[in-house]
mmCIF file of C-alpha atoms and ligand atoms in Angstrom:
data_model
loop_
_atom_site.group_PDB
_atom_site.id
_atom_site.type_symbol
_atom_site.label_atom_id
_atom_site.label_comp_id
_atom_site.label_asym_id
_atom_site.label_seq_id
_atom_site.Cartn_x
_atom_site.Cartn_y
_atom_site.Cartn_z
ATOM 1 C CA MET A 1 25.385 -26.675 6.964
ATOM 2 C CA ALA A 2 25.620 -22.931 6.369
ATOM 3 C CA ALA A 3 23.001 -21.498 3.992
ATOM 4 C CA LYS A 4 24.277 -20.672 0.507
ATOM 5 C CA GLN A 5 24.586 -17.126 -0.820
ATOM 6 C CA LYS A 6 21.563 -16.437 -3.008
ATOM 7 C CA SER A 7 22.937 -13.364 -4.788
ATOM 8 C CA ASP A 8 25.924 -10.992 -4.658
ATOM 9 C CA TYR A 9 23.660 -7.990 -4.345
ATOM 10 C CA ALA A 10 19.945 -7.465 -3.932
ATOM 11 C CA ILE A 11 17.566 -4.552 -3.712
ATOM 12 C CA VAL A 12 13.897 -4.222 -2.772
ATOM 13 C CA ILE A 13 11.658 -1.159 -2.826
ATOM 14 C CA HIS A 14 8.147 -0.401 -1.595
ATOM 15 C CA GLY A 15 5.900 2.467 -2.586
ATOM 16 C CA GLY A 16 3.545 2.114 0.364
ATOM 17 C CA ALA A 17 0.824 -0.246 1.547
ATOM 18 C CA GLY A 18 -2.866 0.608 1.181
ATOM 19 C CA ASN A 19 -5.898 -0.146 -0.954
ATOM 20 C CA ALA A 20 -5.129 -1.760 -4.311
ATOM 21 C CA PRO A 21 -5.438 1.062 -6.888
ATOM 22 C CA THR A 22 -7.894 0.664 -9.767
ATOM 23 C CA ASP A 23 -6.840 3.561 -12.028
ATOM 24 C CA GLN A 24 -4.699 1.959 -14.749
ATOM 25 C CA GLU A 25 -2.969 5.212 -15.701
ATOM 26 C CA PHE A 26 -1.960 5.818 -12.097
ATOM 27 C CA ILE A 27 -0.673 2.250 -11.776
ATOM 28 C CA GLU A 28 1.415 2.552 -14.933
ATOM 29 C CA ALA A 29 2.777 5.971 -13.973
ATOM 30 C CA ARG A 30 3.866 4.579 -10.623
ATOM 31 C CA GLU A 31 5.452 1.564 -12.291
ATOM 32 C CA ARG A 32 7.531 3.889 -14.468
ATOM 33 C CA VAL A 33 8.874 5.675 -11.379
ATOM 34 C CA LEU A 34 9.566 2.353 -9.651
ATOM 35 C CA GLU A 35 11.368 1.188 -12.793
ATOM 36 C CA GLN A 36 13.594 4.284 -12.767
ATOM 37 C CA ALA A 37 14.292 3.902 -9.037
ATOM 38 C CA LEU A 38 15.076 0.191 -9.405
ATOM 39 C CA SER A 39 17.427 0.779 -12.354
ATOM 40 C CA THR A 40 19.267 3.507 -10.430
ATOM 41 C CA GLY A 41 19.705 1.320 -7.350
ATOM 42 C CA THR A 42 20.712 -1.736 -9.369
ATOM 43 C CA ALA A 43 23.318 0.236 -11.367
ATOM 44 C CA ILE A 44 24.943 1.479 -8.127
ATOM 45 C CA LEU A 45 25.072 -2.023 -6.659
ATOM 46 C CA ASP A 46 26.212 -3.684 -9.880
ATOM 47 C CA LYS A 47 29.238 -1.357 -10.075
ATOM 48 C CA GLY A 48 30.223 -2.263 -6.512
ATOM 49 C CA GLY A 49 28.692 0.851 -4.925
ATOM 50 C CA THR A 50 27.418 0.825 -1.361
ATOM 51 C CA SER A 51 23.975 -0.217 -0.189
ATOM 52 C CA LEU A 52 23.701 3.139 1.635
ATOM 53 C CA ASP A 53 24.164 5.028 -1.636
ATOM 54 C CA ALA A 54 21.667 2.776 -3.407
ATOM 55 C CA VAL A 55 19.042 3.255 -0.684
ATOM 56 C CA GLU A 56 19.498 7.038 -0.562
ATOM 57 C CA GLN A 57 19.400 7.502 -4.345
ATOM 58 C CA VAL A 58 16.374 5.224 -4.805
ATOM 59 C CA ILE A 59 14.411 7.004 -2.107
ATOM 60 C CA ARG A 60 15.298 10.431 -3.533
ATOM 61 C CA ILE A 61 13.664 9.428 -6.823
ATOM 62 C CA LEU A 62 10.490 8.343 -5.037
ATOM 63 C CA GLU A 63 10.508 11.507 -2.909
ATOM 64 C CA ASP A 64 10.748 13.645 -6.058
ATOM 65 C CA SER A 65 7.704 11.964 -7.607
ATOM 66 C CA PRO A 66 4.271 13.396 -6.720
ATOM 67 C CA LEU A 67 2.823 9.871 -7.015
ATOM 68 C CA PHE A 68 4.089 8.539 -3.687
ATOM 69 C CA ASN A 69 3.489 9.577 -0.094
ATOM 70 C CA ALA A 70 6.993 10.928 0.577
ATOM 71 C CA GLY A 71 8.704 14.230 -0.215
ATOM 72 C CA ARG A 72 6.702 15.941 -2.948
ATOM 73 C CA GLY A 73 3.295 14.316 -2.871
ATOM 74 C CA GLY A 74 3.357 13.550 0.831
ATOM 75 C CA VAL A 75 -0.054 13.401 2.509
ATOM 76 C CA LEU A 76 -1.385 16.418 4.402
ATOM 77 C CA THR A 77 -1.928 16.823 8.116
ATOM 78 C CA ALA A 78 -5.360 17.767 9.491
ATOM 79 C CA LYS A 79 -4.126 21.388 9.299
ATOM 80 C CA GLY A 80 -3.441 20.969 5.579
ATOM 81 C CA HIS A 81 0.347 21.089 5.521
ATOM 82 C CA ASN A 82 3.169 18.567 5.082
ATOM 83 C CA GLU A 83 5.341 17.130 7.847
ATOM 84 C CA LEU A 84 7.864 14.628 6.547
ATOM 85 C CA ASP A 85 9.701 11.793 8.294
ATOM 86 C CA ALA A 86 12.649 9.606 7.212
ATOM 87 C CA THR A 87 15.254 7.163 8.521
ATOM 88 C CA ILE A 88 18.367 5.532 7.090
ATOM 89 C CA MET A 89 20.398 2.768 8.748
ATOM 90 C CA ASN A 90 23.758 1.157 8.070
ATOM 91 C CA GLY A 91 23.687 -2.580 8.836
ATOM 92 C CA GLU A 92 27.472 -2.819 9.074
ATOM 93 C CA THR A 93 27.770 -0.515 12.090
ATOM 94 C CA ARG A 94 24.167 0.065 13.239
ATOM 95 C CA ALA A 95 24.805 3.746 12.619
ATOM 96 C CA CYS A 96 21.527 5.466 11.818
ATOM 97 C CA GLY A 97 19.977 8.851 11.296
ATOM 98 C CA ALA A 98 16.390 10.049 11.242
ATOM 99 C CA VAL A 99 14.320 13.204 10.873
ATOM 100 C CA GLY A 100 10.728 13.820 11.919
ATOM 101 C CA GLY A 101 8.242 16.525 11.004
ATOM 102 C CA VAL A 102 10.423 18.458 8.543
ATOM 103 C CA THR A 103 8.641 21.014 6.374
ATOM 104 C CA THR A 104 11.276 22.564 4.078
ATOM 105 C CA VAL A 105 13.640 19.768 3.026
ATOM 106 C CA LYS A 106 13.116 18.445 -0.480
ATOM 107 C CA ASN A 107 14.726 15.061 0.243
ATOM 108 C CA PRO A 108 14.294 14.054 3.887
ATOM 109 C CA ILE A 109 16.217 10.790 3.321
ATOM 110 C CA SER A 110 19.393 12.759 2.534
ATOM 111 C CA LEU A 111 18.906 14.882 5.640
ATOM 112 C CA ALA A 112 18.500 11.672 7.679
ATOM 113 C CA ARG A 113 21.805 10.447 6.249
ATOM 114 C CA ARG A 114 23.491 13.735 7.251
ATOM 115 C CA VAL A 115 22.116 13.330 10.801
ATOM 116 C CA MET A 116 23.836 9.934 10.827
ATOM 117 C CA THR A 117 27.163 11.158 9.456
ATOM 118 C CA GLU A 118 27.406 14.796 10.595
ATOM 119 C CA THR A 119 26.028 14.727 14.155
ATOM 120 C CA ARG A 120 26.329 12.624 17.281
ATOM 121 C CA HIS A 121 22.537 12.212 17.336
ATOM 122 C CA VAL A 122 20.121 9.739 15.805
ATOM 123 C CA LEU A 123 16.872 11.706 15.490
ATOM 124 C CA LEU A 124 16.234 15.404 14.847
ATOM 125 C CA ALA A 125 12.667 16.721 14.708
ATOM 126 C CA ALA A 126 10.627 19.708 13.521
ATOM 127 C CA GLU A 127 12.278 23.199 13.546
ATOM 128 C CA GLY A 128 15.586 21.793 14.787
ATOM 129 C CA ALA A 129 15.770 19.401 11.845
ATOM 130 C CA ASP A 130 14.857 22.141 9.343
ATOM 131 C CA ALA A 131 17.455 24.455 10.921
ATOM 132 C CA PHE A 132 20.134 21.743 10.709
ATOM 133 C CA ALA A 133 19.304 21.347 7.010
ATOM 134 C CA GLN A 134 19.804 25.099 6.466
ATOM 135 C CA GLN A 135 23.161 25.066 8.243
ATOM 136 C CA LEU A 136 24.485 22.179 6.179
ATOM 137 C CA ASN A 137 24.624 24.182 2.992
ATOM 138 C CA ASP A 138 24.838 20.896 1.096
ATOM 139 C CA PRO A 139 23.507 20.597 -2.476
ATOM 140 C CA ALA A 140 22.030 17.174 -1.630
ATOM 141 C CA VAL A 141 19.937 18.795 1.093
ATOM 142 C CA GLU A 142 17.950 21.315 -0.911
ATOM 143 C CA ILE A 143 15.638 23.710 0.931
ATOM 144 C CA VAL A 144 12.245 24.383 -0.647
ATOM 145 C CA ASP A 145 9.154 26.406 0.165
ATOM 146 C CA PRO A 146 6.596 24.226 2.026
ATOM 147 C CA ALA A 147 4.177 24.836 -0.882
ATOM 148 C CA TYR A 148 6.433 22.583 -3.030
ATOM 149 C CA PHE A 149 5.075 19.501 -1.233
ATOM 150 C CA ARG A 150 1.394 20.382 -1.503
ATOM 151 C CA THR A 151 -0.088 18.539 -4.484
ATOM 152 C CA LYS A 152 -3.641 18.868 -5.762
ATOM 153 C CA ARG A 153 -4.096 15.122 -5.424
ATOM 154 C CA GLN A 154 -3.344 15.148 -1.689
ATOM 155 C CA ALA A 155 -5.376 18.324 -1.059
ATOM 156 C CA GLU A 156 -8.414 16.686 -2.669
ATOM 157 C CA ARG A 157 -7.791 13.473 -0.789
ATOM 158 C CA LEU A 158 -7.686 15.293 2.560
ATOM 159 C CA LYS A 159 -10.900 17.156 1.750
ATOM 160 C CA ARG A 160 -12.672 13.950 0.709
ATOM 161 C CA LEU A 161 -11.562 12.032 3.759
ATOM 162 C CA LYS A 162 -12.311 14.866 6.183
ATOM 163 C CA GLU A 163 -15.935 14.810 5.094
ATOM 164 C CA ARG A 164 -16.195 11.300 6.493
ATOM 165 C CA GLU A 165 -16.146 10.511 10.151
ATOM 166 C CA LYS A 166 -13.926 7.479 10.223
ATOM 167 C CA LEU A 167 -11.246 6.362 7.824
ATOM 168 C CA THR A 168 -10.190 2.785 7.295
ATOM 169 C CA PRO A 169 -6.476 2.218 7.964
ATOM 170 C CA GLU A 170 -5.909 1.491 4.267
ATOM 171 C CA GLU A 171 -7.256 4.884 3.201
ATOM 172 C CA GLN A 172 -4.643 6.705 5.227
ATOM 173 C CA MET A 173 -1.405 4.929 4.397
ATOM 174 C CA GLY A 174 1.456 5.106 1.907
ATOM 175 C CA THR A 175 5.231 5.585 2.315
ATOM 176 C CA VAL A 176 8.369 4.646 0.418
ATOM 177 C CA GLY A 177 11.217 2.428 1.481
ATOM 178 C CA CYS A 178 14.258 0.605 0.171
ATOM 179 C CA VAL A 179 16.562 -2.125 1.459
ATOM 180 C CA ALA A 180 19.763 -3.217 -0.262
ATOM 181 C CA LEU A 181 22.615 -5.698 0.143
ATOM 182 C CA ASP A 182 25.811 -4.683 -1.667
ATOM 183 C CA ARG A 183 28.697 -6.750 -3.068
ATOM 184 C CA HIS A 184 30.680 -6.071 0.126
ATOM 185 C CA GLY A 185 28.054 -7.857 2.237
ATOM 186 C CA ASN A 186 26.691 -4.653 3.746
ATOM 187 C CA ILE A 187 22.980 -4.113 4.227
ATOM 188 C CA ALA A 188 21.282 -0.702 4.422
ATOM 189 C CA ALA A 189 17.632 0.242 4.889
ATOM 190 C CA GLY A 190 15.715 3.487 4.553
ATOM 191 C CA THR A 191 12.150 4.751 4.775
ATOM 192 C CA SER A 192 10.593 8.131 3.937
ATOM 193 C CA THR A 193 7.005 9.296 4.361
ATOM 194 C CA GLY A 194 4.460 12.055 4.691
ATOM 195 C CA GLY A 195 2.839 9.882 7.388
ATOM 196 C CA LEU A 196 -0.889 9.202 7.673
ATOM 197 C CA VAL A 197 -3.353 11.472 5.905
ATOM 198 C CA ASN A 198 -5.219 13.820 8.288
ATOM 199 C CA LYS A 199 -2.681 13.140 11.056
ATOM 200 C CA LYS A 200 -2.396 15.578 13.959
ATOM 201 C CA HIS A 201 0.162 18.355 13.716
ATOM 202 C CA GLY A 202 3.298 17.034 15.432
ATOM 203 C CA ARG A 203 2.410 13.348 15.096
ATOM 204 C CA LEU A 204 5.369 11.075 14.341
ATOM 205 C CA GLY A 205 4.836 7.579 13.004
ATOM 206 C CA ASP A 206 7.131 4.575 12.768
ATOM 207 C CA SER A 207 9.115 5.850 9.782
ATOM 208 C CA PRO A 208 11.466 8.094 11.828
ATOM 209 C CA ILE A 209 11.700 5.564 14.683
ATOM 210 C CA VAL A 210 14.662 3.212 14.333
ATOM 211 C CA GLY A 211 13.578 -0.333 15.162
ATOM 212 C CA ALA A 212 9.899 0.376 14.424
ATOM 213 C CA GLY A 213 9.759 1.278 10.725
ATOM 214 C CA THR A 214 13.353 0.660 9.685
ATOM 215 C CA TYR A 215 16.221 -1.553 10.811
ATOM 216 C CA ALA A 216 19.432 -2.991 9.390
ATOM 217 C CA ASP A 217 21.995 -5.390 10.799
ATOM 218 C CA ASN A 218 24.455 -7.254 8.577
ATOM 219 C CA SER A 219 24.134 -10.388 10.726
ATOM 220 C CA THR A 220 20.453 -10.804 9.837
ATOM 221 C CA CYS A 221 18.619 -8.442 7.500
ATOM 222 C CA GLY A 222 17.455 -4.975 6.531
ATOM 223 C CA ILE A 223 13.793 -3.990 6.905
ATOM 224 C CA SER A 224 11.514 -1.145 5.810
ATOM 225 C CA CYS A 225 7.859 -1.012 6.889
ATOM 226 C CA THR A 226 4.720 0.739 5.682
ATOM 227 C CA GLY A 227 1.289 0.893 7.279
ATOM 228 C CA VAL A 228 -0.338 2.284 10.399
ATOM 229 C CA GLY A 229 2.753 3.598 12.171
ATOM 230 C CA GLU A 230 1.288 3.315 15.645
ATOM 231 C CA ASP A 231 0.977 -0.486 15.181
ATOM 232 C CA PHE A 232 4.598 -0.694 14.079
ATOM 233 C CA ILE A 233 5.851 1.426 17.005
ATOM 234 C CA ARG A 234 3.896 -0.519 19.658
ATOM 235 C CA ASN A 235 5.268 -3.795 18.390
ATOM 236 C CA VAL A 236 8.781 -2.592 17.428
ATOM 237 C CA ILE A 237 8.289 -4.464 14.191
ATOM 238 C CA ALA A 238 11.524 -3.921 12.242
ATOM 239 C CA TYR A 239 13.669 -4.852 15.242
ATOM 240 C CA ASP A 240 11.333 -7.758 16.073
ATOM 241 C CA ILE A 241 12.057 -9.273 12.664
ATOM 242 C CA HIS A 242 15.803 -8.937 13.280
ATOM 243 C CA ALA A 243 15.347 -10.469 16.756
ATOM 244 C CA ARG A 244 13.327 -13.427 15.442
ATOM 245 C CA MET A 245 16.123 -14.156 12.980
ATOM 246 C CA HIS A 246 18.888 -13.618 15.512
ATOM 247 C CA TYR A 247 17.479 -15.412 18.557
ATOM 248 C CA ARG A 248 14.921 -17.816 17.111
ATOM 249 C CA LYS A 249 16.876 -18.530 13.942
ATOM 250 C CA GLN A 250 13.793 -17.898 11.819
ATOM 251 C CA ASN A 251 14.350 -17.090 8.177
ATOM 252 C CA LEU A 252 13.332 -13.690 6.806
ATOM 253 C CA ASP A 253 10.178 -14.947 5.072
ATOM 254 C CA THR A 254 8.875 -16.716 8.171
ATOM 255 C CA ALA A 255 9.737 -13.846 10.510
ATOM 256 C CA ILE A 256 7.857 -11.338 8.360
ATOM 257 C CA SER A 257 4.837 -13.535 7.707
ATOM 258 C CA GLN A 258 4.415 -14.387 11.407
ATOM 259 C CA VAL A 259 4.537 -10.712 12.353
ATOM 260 C CA LEU A 260 2.008 -9.772 9.656
ATOM 261 C CA LYS A 261 -0.363 -12.601 10.667
ATOM 262 C CA SER A 262 -0.216 -12.022 14.422
ATOM 263 C CA LYS A 263 -3.709 -12.012 15.967
ATOM 264 C CA GLU A 264 -2.371 -11.105 19.384
ATOM 265 C CA HIS A 265 -0.588 -7.937 18.228
ATOM 266 C CA PRO A 266 -2.222 -6.963 14.932
ATOM 267 C CA ILE A 267 -0.499 -4.628 12.503
ATOM 268 C CA HIS A 268 -1.848 -3.207 9.237
ATOM 269 C CA GLY A 269 0.494 -2.724 6.320
ATOM 270 C CA GLY A 270 3.472 -4.206 4.570
ATOM 271 C CA ILE A 271 7.119 -5.080 5.136
ATOM 272 C CA ILE A 272 10.062 -5.519 2.760
ATOM 273 C CA GLY A 273 13.412 -7.016 3.602
ATOM 274 C CA VAL A 274 16.690 -8.448 2.330
ATOM 275 C CA ASP A 275 18.732 -10.929 4.350
ATOM 276 C CA ARG A 276 22.501 -11.300 4.400
ATOM 277 C CA ARG A 277 22.362 -14.026 1.732
ATOM 278 C CA GLY A 278 20.472 -11.757 -0.649
ATOM 279 C CA ASN A 279 17.018 -13.325 -0.165
ATOM 280 C CA ILE A 280 14.286 -10.764 -0.797
ATOM 281 C CA THR A 281 10.825 -10.636 0.799
ATOM 282 C CA MET A 282 7.870 -8.338 0.065
ATOM 283 C CA GLN A 283 4.734 -9.069 2.093
ATOM 284 C CA PHE A 284 1.609 -7.137 3.076
ATOM 285 C CA ASN A 285 -1.799 -7.683 4.646
ATOM 286 C CA SER A 286 -3.369 -4.603 3.011
ATOM 287 C CA GLY A 287 -5.167 -4.644 -0.352
ATOM 288 C CA GLY A 288 -1.955 -3.716 -2.139
ATOM 289 C CA MET A 289 1.614 -2.489 -1.852
ATOM 290 C CA ALA A 290 3.525 -0.958 -4.762
ATOM 291 C CA ARG A 291 6.866 -2.743 -4.896
ATOM 292 C CA ALA A 292 9.936 -3.640 -6.937
ATOM 293 C CA ALA A 293 12.967 -5.885 -6.552
ATOM 294 C CA ALA A 294 16.103 -6.964 -8.372
ATOM 295 C CA ASP A 295 19.266 -8.939 -7.686
ATOM 296 C CA SER A 296 22.562 -10.018 -9.239
ATOM 297 C CA THR A 297 21.059 -13.279 -10.556
ATOM 298 C CA GLY A 298 18.766 -11.335 -12.925
ATOM 299 C CA LEU A 299 15.602 -11.239 -10.824
ATOM 300 C CA ARG A 300 13.509 -8.164 -11.693
ATOM 301 C CA VAL A 301 9.983 -7.508 -10.414
ATOM 302 C CA ILE A 302 7.852 -4.354 -10.580
ATOM 303 C CA GLU A 303 4.238 -4.326 -9.378
ATOM 304 C CA ALA A 304 2.076 -1.347 -8.541
ATOM 305 C CA GLY A 305 -1.350 -2.840 -9.286
ATOM 306 C CA LYS A 306 -2.067 -4.812 -6.106
HETATM 307 N N1 LIG B 401 3.955 4.122 8.351
HETATM 308 C C1 LIG B 401 3.643 5.468 7.947
HETATM 309 C C2 LIG B 401 3.249 6.266 9.149
HETATM 310 O O1 LIG B 401 2.520 5.769 9.970
HETATM 311 C C3 LIG B 401 2.589 5.551 6.920
HETATM 312 C C4 LIG B 401 2.571 4.461 5.900
HETATM 313 O O2 LIG B 401 3.472 3.676 5.783
HETATM 314 O O3 LIG B 401 1.609 4.358 5.175
HETATM 315 O O4 LIG B 401 3.591 7.414 9.229
#
């Protein structure tokens, strides 16, 4: 018997995996941003808007906040500057767009969407991506001075961590992502990040790699990942979850939990997803992962404390 539709629309957001925060003010401030992002995404979906619009608008809010590792507030490279990565994917067509290592684009997720819709390419990186943003002359793709991204919090964090020889994976992570199913049955997924703190200049993680950090296919699910990007690239995690559902007929929950528990191919971080029936999953093997979710049945969850 075919599985029943769980909800007409569904949305899930993550604000990055890592250590569970202990500062109550920071937790509450993040929850307020997640609340605003969730309400924006839910309003778009409730009115019959597209999952692509919901994902882009939600991620823009998180990119504009200095409290998350994406856009303003992104972590710094070992050289002390910001290099930002993002991907968006349309589960109806498998169309996708991504940018890597951009330094002047306020909202990398919107630039990723323009790569998908305005070029014949999937991934633009570094100067070429920044130059494409300039040429677009599009109000949604605002150009800013690189200093805009450099927050005191991240500068102090880099300094603190550089004084130590080795960092635990959890001290380096953070990212934002969103997956949505709309009333038309279309799934979209997006991810945006500053990457890993103290990363090498030019390093790209999983977030701009379709199939590693982000994937969407209407026949199965949409996925956004956060964690040590190298783990997610080696194991093609977002696509692997789709493949487990498609070929092994696993459900979304099982596919994600098996991937996160794998001893053979360990990964550190968290994964969110929505399947075509509107089932939502948020799982992580780190100390915490800020997250939020809502659907058409009235579900509403916001958690930034663990
Ligand atoms: N996955 C991101 C990267 O490796 C970082 C993160 O999610 O924390 O660039």
